[in-house]
Coordinates of C-alpha atoms and ligand atoms in Angstrom, one line a residue:
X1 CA -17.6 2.5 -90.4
X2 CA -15.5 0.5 -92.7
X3 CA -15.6 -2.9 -90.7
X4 CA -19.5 -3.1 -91.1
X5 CA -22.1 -1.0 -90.7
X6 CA -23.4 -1.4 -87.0
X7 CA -21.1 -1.1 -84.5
X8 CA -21.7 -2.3 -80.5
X9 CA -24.7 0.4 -80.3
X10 CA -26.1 0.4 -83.9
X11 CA -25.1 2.5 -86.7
X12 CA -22.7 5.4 -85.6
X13 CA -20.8 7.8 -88.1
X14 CA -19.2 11.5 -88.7
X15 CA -22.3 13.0 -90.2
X16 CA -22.2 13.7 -93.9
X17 CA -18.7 11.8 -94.0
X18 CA -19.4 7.8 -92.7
X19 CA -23.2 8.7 -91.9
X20 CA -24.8 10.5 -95.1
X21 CA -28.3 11.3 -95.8
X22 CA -28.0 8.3 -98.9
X23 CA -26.9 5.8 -96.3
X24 CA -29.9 6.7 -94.2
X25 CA -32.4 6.4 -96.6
X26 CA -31.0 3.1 -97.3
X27 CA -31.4 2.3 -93.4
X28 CA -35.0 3.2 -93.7
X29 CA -35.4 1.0 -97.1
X30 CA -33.6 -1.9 -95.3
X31 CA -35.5 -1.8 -92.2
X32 CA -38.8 -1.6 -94.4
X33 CA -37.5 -4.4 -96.0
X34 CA -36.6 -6.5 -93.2
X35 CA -40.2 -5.6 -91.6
X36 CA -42.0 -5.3 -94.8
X37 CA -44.9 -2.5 -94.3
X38 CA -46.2 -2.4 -90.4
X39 CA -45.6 0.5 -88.4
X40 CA -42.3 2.4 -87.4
X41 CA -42.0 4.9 -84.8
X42 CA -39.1 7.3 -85.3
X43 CA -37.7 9.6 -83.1
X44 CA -34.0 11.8 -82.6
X45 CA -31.6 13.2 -79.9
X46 CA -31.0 16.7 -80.2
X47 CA -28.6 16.7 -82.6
X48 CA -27.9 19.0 -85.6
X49 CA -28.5 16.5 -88.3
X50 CA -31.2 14.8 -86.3
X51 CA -33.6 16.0 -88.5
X52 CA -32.0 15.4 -92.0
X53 CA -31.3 11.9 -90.7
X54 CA -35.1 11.3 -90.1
X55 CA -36.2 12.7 -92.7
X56 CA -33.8 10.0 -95.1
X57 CA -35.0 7.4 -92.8
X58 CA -38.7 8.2 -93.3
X59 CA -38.3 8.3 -97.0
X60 CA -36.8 4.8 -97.2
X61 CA -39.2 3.3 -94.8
X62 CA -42.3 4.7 -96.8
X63 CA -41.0 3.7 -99.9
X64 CA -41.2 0.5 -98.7
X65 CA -44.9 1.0 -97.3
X66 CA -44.7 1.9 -93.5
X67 CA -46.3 3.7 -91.8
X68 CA -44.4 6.4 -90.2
X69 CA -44.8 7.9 -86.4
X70 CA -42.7 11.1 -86.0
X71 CA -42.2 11.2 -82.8
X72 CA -39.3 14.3 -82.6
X73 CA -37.2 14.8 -80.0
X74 CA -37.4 11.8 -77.2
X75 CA -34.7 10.0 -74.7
X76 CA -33.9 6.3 -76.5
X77 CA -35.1 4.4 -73.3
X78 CA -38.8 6.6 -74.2
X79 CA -38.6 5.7 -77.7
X80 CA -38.3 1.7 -76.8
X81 CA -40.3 1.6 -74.1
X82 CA -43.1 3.6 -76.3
X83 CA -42.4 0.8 -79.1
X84 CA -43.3 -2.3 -77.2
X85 CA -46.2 -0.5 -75.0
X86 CA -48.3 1.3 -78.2
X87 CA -47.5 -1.5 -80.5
X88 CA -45.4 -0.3 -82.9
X89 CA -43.2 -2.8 -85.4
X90 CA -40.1 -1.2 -84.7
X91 CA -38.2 1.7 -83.2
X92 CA -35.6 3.9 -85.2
X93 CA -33.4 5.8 -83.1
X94 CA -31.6 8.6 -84.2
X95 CA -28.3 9.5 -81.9
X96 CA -24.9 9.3 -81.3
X97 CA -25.4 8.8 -77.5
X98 CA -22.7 9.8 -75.8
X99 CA -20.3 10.8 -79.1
X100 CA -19.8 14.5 -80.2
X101 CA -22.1 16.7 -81.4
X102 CA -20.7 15.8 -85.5
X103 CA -22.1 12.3 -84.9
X104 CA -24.7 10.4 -85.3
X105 CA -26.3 7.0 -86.0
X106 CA -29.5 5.0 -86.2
X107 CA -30.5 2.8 -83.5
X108 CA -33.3 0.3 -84.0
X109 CA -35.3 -1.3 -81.2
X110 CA -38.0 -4.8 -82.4
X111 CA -41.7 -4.4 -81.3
X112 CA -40.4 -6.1 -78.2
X113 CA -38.7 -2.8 -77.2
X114 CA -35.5 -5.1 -77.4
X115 CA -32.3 -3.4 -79.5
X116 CA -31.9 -5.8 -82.7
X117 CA -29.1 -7.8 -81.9
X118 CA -26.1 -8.9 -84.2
X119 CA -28.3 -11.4 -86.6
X120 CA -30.4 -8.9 -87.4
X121 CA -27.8 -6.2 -87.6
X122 CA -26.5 -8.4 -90.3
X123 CA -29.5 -9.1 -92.1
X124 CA -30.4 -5.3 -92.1
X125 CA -26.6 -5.2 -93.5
X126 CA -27.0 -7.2 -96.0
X127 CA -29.9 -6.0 -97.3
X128 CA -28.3 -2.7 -97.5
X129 CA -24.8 -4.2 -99.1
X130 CA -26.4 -6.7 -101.7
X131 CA -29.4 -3.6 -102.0
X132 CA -32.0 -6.0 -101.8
X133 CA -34.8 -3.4 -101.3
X134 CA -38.2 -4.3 -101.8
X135 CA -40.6 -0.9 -102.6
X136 CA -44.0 -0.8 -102.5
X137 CA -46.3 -0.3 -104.9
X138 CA -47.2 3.5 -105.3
X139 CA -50.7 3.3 -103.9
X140 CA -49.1 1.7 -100.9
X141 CA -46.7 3.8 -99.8
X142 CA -46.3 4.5 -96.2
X143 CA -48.1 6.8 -94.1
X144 CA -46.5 9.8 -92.3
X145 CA -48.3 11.0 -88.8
X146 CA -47.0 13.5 -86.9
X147 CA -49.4 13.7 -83.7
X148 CA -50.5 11.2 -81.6
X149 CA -47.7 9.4 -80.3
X150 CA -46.6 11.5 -76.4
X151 CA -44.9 9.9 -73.7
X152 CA -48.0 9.7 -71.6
X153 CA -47.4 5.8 -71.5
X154 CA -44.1 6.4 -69.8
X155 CA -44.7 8.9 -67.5
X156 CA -47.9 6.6 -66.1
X157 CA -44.9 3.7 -66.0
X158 CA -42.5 5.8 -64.0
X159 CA -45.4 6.8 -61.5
X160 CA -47.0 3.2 -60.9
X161 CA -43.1 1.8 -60.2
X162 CA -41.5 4.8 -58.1
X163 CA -43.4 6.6 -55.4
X164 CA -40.9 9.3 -52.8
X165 CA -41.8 10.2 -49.5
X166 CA -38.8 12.7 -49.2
X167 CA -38.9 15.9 -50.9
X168 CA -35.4 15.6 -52.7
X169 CA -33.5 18.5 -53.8
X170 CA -32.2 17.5 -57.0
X171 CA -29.9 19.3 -59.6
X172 CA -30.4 17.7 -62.9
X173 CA -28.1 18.2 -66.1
X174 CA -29.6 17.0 -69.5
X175 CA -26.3 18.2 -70.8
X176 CA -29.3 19.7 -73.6
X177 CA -29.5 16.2 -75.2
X178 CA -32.8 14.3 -75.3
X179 CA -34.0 14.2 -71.6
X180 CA -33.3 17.9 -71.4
X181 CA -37.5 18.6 -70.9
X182 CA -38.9 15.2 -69.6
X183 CA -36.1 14.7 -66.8
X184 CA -36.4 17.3 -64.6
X185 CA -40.4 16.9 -65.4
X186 CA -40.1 13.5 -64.3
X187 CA -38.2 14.3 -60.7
X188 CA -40.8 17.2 -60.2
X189 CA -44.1 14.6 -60.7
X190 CA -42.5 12.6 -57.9
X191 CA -42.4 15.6 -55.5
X192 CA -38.5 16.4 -55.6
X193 CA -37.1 20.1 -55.5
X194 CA -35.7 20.3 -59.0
X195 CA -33.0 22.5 -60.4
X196 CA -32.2 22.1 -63.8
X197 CA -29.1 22.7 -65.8
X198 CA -28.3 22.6 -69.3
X199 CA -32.0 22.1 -69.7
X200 CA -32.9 23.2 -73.1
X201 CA -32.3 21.5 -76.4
X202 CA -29.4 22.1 -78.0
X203 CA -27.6 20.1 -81.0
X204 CA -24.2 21.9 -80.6
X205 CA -24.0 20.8 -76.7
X206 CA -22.8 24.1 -75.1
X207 CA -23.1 23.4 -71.6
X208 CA -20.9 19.7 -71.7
X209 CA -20.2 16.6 -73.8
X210 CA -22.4 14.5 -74.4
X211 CA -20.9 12.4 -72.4
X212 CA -21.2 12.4 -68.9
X213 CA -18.1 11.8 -66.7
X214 CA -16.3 13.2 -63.8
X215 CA -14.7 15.9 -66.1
X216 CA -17.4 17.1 -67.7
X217 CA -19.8 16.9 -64.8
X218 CA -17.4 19.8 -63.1
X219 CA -20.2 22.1 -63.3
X220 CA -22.6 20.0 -61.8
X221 CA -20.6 18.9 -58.8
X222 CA -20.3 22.1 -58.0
X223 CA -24.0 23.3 -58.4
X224 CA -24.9 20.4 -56.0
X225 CA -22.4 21.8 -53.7
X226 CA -23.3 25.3 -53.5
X227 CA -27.1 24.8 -53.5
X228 CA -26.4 22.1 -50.8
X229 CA -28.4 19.5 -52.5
X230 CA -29.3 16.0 -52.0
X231 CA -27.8 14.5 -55.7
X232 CA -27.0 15.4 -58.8
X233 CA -27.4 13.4 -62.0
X234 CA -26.5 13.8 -65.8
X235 CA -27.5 11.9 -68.3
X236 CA -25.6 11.5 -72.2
X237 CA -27.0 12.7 -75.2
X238 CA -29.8 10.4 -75.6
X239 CA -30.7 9.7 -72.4
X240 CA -29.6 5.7 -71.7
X241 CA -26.6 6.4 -69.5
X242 CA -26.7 8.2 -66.1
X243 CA -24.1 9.8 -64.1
X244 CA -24.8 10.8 -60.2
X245 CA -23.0 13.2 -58.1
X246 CA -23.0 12.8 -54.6
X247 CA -24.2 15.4 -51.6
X248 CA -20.7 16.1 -51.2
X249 CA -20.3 17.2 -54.9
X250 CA -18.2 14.2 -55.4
X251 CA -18.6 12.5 -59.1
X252 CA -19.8 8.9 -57.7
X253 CA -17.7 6.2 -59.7
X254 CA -19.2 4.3 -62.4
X255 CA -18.5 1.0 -61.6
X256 CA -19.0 1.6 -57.8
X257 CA -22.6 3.1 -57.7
X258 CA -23.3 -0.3 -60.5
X259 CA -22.1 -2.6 -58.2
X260 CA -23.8 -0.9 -55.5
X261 CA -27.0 -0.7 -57.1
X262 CA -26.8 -4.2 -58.4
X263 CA -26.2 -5.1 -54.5
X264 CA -29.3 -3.4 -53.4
X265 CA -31.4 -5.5 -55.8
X266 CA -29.8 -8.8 -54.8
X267 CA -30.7 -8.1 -51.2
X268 CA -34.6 -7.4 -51.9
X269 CA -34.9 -10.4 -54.7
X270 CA -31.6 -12.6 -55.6
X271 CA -30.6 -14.4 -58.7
X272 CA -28.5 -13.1 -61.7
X273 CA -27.2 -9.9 -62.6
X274 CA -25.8 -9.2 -65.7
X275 CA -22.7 -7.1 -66.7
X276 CA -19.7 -7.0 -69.5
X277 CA -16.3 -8.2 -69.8
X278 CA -15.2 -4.2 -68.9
X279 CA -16.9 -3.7 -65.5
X280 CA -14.9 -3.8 -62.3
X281 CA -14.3 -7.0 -60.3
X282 CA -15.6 -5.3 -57.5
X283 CA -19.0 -6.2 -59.3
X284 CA -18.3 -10.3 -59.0
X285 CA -17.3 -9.7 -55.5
X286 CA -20.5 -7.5 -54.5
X287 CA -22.8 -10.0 -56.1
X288 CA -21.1 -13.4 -55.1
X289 CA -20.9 -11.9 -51.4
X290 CA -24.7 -12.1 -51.7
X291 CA -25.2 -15.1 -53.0
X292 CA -26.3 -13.9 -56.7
X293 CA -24.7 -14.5 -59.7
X294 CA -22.5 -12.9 -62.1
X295 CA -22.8 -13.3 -66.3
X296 CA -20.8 -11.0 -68.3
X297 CA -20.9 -10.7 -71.6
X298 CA -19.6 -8.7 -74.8
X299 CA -19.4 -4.6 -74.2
X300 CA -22.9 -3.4 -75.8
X301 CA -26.0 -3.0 -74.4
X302 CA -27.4 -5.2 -76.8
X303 CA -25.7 -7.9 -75.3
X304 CA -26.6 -7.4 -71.4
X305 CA -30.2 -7.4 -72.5
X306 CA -30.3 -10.3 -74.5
X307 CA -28.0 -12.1 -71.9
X308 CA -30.8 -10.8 -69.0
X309 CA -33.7 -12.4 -71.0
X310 CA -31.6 -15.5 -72.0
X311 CA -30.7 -16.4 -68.2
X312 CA -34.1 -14.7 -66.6
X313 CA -31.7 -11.9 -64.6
X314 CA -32.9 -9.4 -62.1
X315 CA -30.7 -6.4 -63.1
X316 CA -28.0 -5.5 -65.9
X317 CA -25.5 -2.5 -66.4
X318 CA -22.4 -1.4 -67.9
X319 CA -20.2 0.5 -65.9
X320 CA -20.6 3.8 -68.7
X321 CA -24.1 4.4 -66.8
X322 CA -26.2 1.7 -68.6
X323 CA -28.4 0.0 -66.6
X324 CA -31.3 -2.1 -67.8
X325 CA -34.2 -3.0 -65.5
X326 CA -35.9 -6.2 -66.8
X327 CA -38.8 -5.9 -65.1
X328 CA -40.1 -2.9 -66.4
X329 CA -38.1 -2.5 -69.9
X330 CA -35.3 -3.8 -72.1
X331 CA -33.4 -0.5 -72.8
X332 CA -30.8 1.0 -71.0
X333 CA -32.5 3.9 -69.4
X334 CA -30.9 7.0 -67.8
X335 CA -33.8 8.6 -66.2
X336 CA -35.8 5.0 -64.8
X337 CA -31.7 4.3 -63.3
X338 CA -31.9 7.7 -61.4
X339 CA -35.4 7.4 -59.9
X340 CA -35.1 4.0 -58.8
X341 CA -31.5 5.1 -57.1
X342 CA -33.6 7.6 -55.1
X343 CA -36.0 5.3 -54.5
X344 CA -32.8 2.5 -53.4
X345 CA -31.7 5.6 -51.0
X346 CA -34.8 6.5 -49.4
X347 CA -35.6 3.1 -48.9
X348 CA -32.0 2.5 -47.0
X349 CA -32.2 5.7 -45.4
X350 CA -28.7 6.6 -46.8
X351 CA -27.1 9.6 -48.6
X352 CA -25.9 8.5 -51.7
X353 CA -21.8 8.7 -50.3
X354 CA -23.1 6.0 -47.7
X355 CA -25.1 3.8 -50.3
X356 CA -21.5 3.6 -52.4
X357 CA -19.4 3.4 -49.6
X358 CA -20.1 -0.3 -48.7
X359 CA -18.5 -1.2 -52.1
X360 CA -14.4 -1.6 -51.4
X361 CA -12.1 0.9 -53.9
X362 CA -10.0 -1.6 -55.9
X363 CA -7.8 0.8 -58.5
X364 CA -8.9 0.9 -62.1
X365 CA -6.7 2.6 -65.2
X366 CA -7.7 2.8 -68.0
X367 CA -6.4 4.0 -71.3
X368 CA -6.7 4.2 -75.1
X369 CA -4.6 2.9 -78.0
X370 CA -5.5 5.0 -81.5
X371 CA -5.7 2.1 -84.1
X372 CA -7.1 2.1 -87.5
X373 CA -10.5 0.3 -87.3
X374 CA -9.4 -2.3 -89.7
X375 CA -6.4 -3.2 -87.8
X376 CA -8.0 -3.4 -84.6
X377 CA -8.8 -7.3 -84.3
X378 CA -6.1 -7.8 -85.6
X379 CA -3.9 -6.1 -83.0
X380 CA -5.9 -7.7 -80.2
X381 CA -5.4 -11.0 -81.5
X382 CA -1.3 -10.3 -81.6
X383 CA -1.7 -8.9 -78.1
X384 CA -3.2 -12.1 -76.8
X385 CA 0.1 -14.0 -77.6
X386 CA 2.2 -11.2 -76.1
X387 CA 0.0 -11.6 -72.4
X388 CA 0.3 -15.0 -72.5
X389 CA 4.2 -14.7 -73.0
X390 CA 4.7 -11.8 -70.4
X391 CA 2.1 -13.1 -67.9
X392 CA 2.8 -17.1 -67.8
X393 CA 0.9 -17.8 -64.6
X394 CA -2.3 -16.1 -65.3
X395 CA -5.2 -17.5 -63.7
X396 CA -7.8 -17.6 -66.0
X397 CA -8.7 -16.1 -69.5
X398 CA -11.1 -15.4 -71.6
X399 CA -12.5 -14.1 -75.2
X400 CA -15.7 -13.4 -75.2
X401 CA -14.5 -10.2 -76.0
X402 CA -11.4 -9.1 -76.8
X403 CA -8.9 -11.0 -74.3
X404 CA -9.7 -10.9 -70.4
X405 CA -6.4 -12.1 -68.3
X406 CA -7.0 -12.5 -64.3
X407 CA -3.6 -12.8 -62.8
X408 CA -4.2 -12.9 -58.9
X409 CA -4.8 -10.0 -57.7
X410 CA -5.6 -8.2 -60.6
X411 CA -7.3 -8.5 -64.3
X412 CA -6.1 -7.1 -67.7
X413 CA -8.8 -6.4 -70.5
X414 CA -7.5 -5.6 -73.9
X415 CA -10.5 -5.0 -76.6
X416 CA -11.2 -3.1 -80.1
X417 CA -13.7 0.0 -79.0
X418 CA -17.1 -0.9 -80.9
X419 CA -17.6 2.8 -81.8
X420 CA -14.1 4.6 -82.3
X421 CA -10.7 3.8 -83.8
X422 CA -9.4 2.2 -80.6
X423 CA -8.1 -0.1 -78.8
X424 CA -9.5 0.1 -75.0
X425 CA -6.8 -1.2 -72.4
X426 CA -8.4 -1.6 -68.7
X427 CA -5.9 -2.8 -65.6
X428 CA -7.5 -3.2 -62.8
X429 CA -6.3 -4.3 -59.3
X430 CA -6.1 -4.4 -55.3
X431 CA -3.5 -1.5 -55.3
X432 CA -3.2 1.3 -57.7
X433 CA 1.0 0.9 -57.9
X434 CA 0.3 -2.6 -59.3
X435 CA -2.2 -1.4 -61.3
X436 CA -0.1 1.0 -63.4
X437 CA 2.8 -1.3 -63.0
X438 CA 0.5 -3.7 -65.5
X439 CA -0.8 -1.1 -67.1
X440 CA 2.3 0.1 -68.2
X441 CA 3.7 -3.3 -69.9
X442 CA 0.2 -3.5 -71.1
X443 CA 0.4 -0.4 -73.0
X444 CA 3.7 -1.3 -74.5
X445 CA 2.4 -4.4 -75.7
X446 CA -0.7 -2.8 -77.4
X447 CA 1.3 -0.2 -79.0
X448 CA 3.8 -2.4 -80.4
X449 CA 1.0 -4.8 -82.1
X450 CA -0.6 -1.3 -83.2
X451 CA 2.3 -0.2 -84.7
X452 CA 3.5 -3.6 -86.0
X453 CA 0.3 -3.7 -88.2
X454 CA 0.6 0.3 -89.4
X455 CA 3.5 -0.2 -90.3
Ligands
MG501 MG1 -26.6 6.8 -75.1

């Protein structure tokens, strides 16, 4: 966290190395601050240090006179939605998403349910850099209450959007982050057969990582295989990305079953879907073929939703699993995603295989560069020049963020990660020998304005 202190999704840090228990009371006196007194609903992931890190975050926000809601253990997309819908100030998350079990970080959502986006990132900053704190006065310290706050609101939400003829039979793998009790609850109010894994709360993550991808969802392709059910899905540590596994026990590709899904809503409403620089052109071609519209924007779910509310879209995702569905919420959110897919599938009368299968299969590499965070703008910057020297006749590019090259057939996406020490290099194109062909100058370019700045 040397850059600045929120990264594309908030606060993130090694706990009690980048993200101390100091640093998060400050978080809670900023964010009183910035508010000044109202209420604050607060909840956590399952995470180790989920509880020291509210408990810093409550003592700063009361010192400044909020009230405090402890929620405990919820999903993120739970946490915003409950926010907005009981009338809370703000949200403070507490998670590391997807990251390893030794992370975490403060997310914080307006009254809107709406992630605070890069002004007020900074202002919350600076109030922490310059210390600008403003306490209360002792009678007026905050309040703290414990009970009151369920997810009632959400469930009710979930039930008046999705209803399920089918009885689905459903495997569902928390991974034991935050949806670990409400997910499979969830799929069993809507009448599915539910068998859950990795279902209990667990802040070391024994059953997977955190994060949910074709490698750690082994496990879970195979439990869908052998009880000979209808989908499996995994969601990451707190809840806002999904991950499905089809009837066949296949791990459905991310940016497939997104541009899929974004498909299936153009057909039933149109307009604009929203998506970042790092998602597959497969999306652009899914969408344009239906006469809808494509915006992409920075990598961050902060920047989808403000982008769907700026230009009045219909849908949103990243191709990591976050999907955002305007017309219900503003958060990313895991478990809505996975109902509505079922609802998407019963509705087309297809297995989930079929539903993907209509997108084409362009080939996508990826890979990642290690690069001190300070160096890593730096280094994209440098690689910019080198593209436009090794790949003259590009088509188009493009910096909203990082440097997005479309060469014919294919597109190169070079960008500093928002979270790790990284620089992300995606190559994507019509064949998968072109695709590493490019990939492979790519990454020779990357590590030589790496290593030129490390030097
Ligand atoms: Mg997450």
């Amino acid at each position: 966290m040397k850059v600045g202190l929120f990264g594309s999704s908030g606060i993130r840090g090694l706990v009690n190395a980048d993200l101390t228990p100091v640093l998060a009371v400050k978080v809670g006196l900023a964010v009183g601050t910035f508010i000044g007194a109202g209420k604050v609903f607060v909840a956590r992931d399952t995470r180790v240090s989920g509880i020291m890190l509210e408990n810093a975050v409550a003592s700063g926000l009361m010192a400044c006179g909020v009230e405090v809601h402890r929620l405990g253990v919820f999903p993120t997309p739970v946490l915003a939605y409950l926010t907005k819908s009981a009338g809370a100030d703000a949200g403070l998350m507490i998670t590391a998403s997807h990251n390893p079990p030794q992370y975490n970080g403060v997310k914080v959502f307006d009254r809107e349910g709406l992630a605070y986006d890069e002004e007020k990132q900074s202002q919350i900053e600076s109030i922490i850099k310059e210390e600008k704190f403003v306490p209360a006065d002792w009678r007026n310290l905050g309040k703290e209450v414990i009970e009151g706050i369920d997810c009632q609101a959400y469930l009710e939400m979930i039930q008046e959007n999705v209803q399920l003829n089918r009885k689905w039979k459903i495997i569902v793998d928390p991974g034991c982050g935050a949806t670990s009790l409400i997910a499979p609850t969830i799929f069993k109010n809507l009448g599915c057969n539910v068998v859950p894994i990795n279902a209990q709360y667990d802040g070391y993550f024994p059953g997977r990582s955190p994060e949910p991808n074709a490698d750690s969802l082994k496990f879970l392709a195979k439990v869908v295989k052998e009880f000979g059910a209808d989908f499996g899905v995994a969601y990451d540590g707190d809840g806002d990305r999904v991950a499905f596994v089809d009837e066949n026990g296949v791990f459905v590709d991310f940016d497939r079953v997104l541009a899929a899904y974004a498909a299936y809503v153009l057909e039933k409403v149109g307009g604009i879907i929203v998506t970042t620089v790092e998602a597959s052109m497969i999306f652009d071609r899914m969408v344009e073929s239906r006469g809808g519209k494509v915006v992409r924007t920075k990598v961050g779910d902060v920047y989808i939703a403000k982008a769907i509310k700026e230009f009045g879209a219909v849908f949103g995702g990243e191709p990591c699993g976050a999907w955002i569905h305007p017309k219900l919420h503003y958060c990313p959110d895991g478990i809505l995603s996975s109902v509505l897919l079922l609802k998407a599938l019963e509705e087309k009368e297809e297995s989930l295989s079929e539903f993907v299968s209509q997108v084409p299969i362009y080939a996508i590499t990826r890979k990642s560069v290690p690069c001190k965070d300070q160096n890593k703008k730096e280094a994209v910057i440098k690689v910019k020049e080198l593209l436009e020297e090794i790949f003259p006749d590009y088509k188009q590019l493009s910096t909203v963020d990082g440097v997005l090259m479309k060469l014919t057939d294919s597109w190169i996406l070079v960008r500093a990660s928002g979270t790790e020490p990284l620089v992300r290099i995606t190559v994507e194109s019509e064949s998968l020998k072109t695709a590493k062909e490019i990939m492979e100058k790519v990454s020779v370019i990357v590590n030589r304005a790496v290593e030129d700045l490390e030097k």
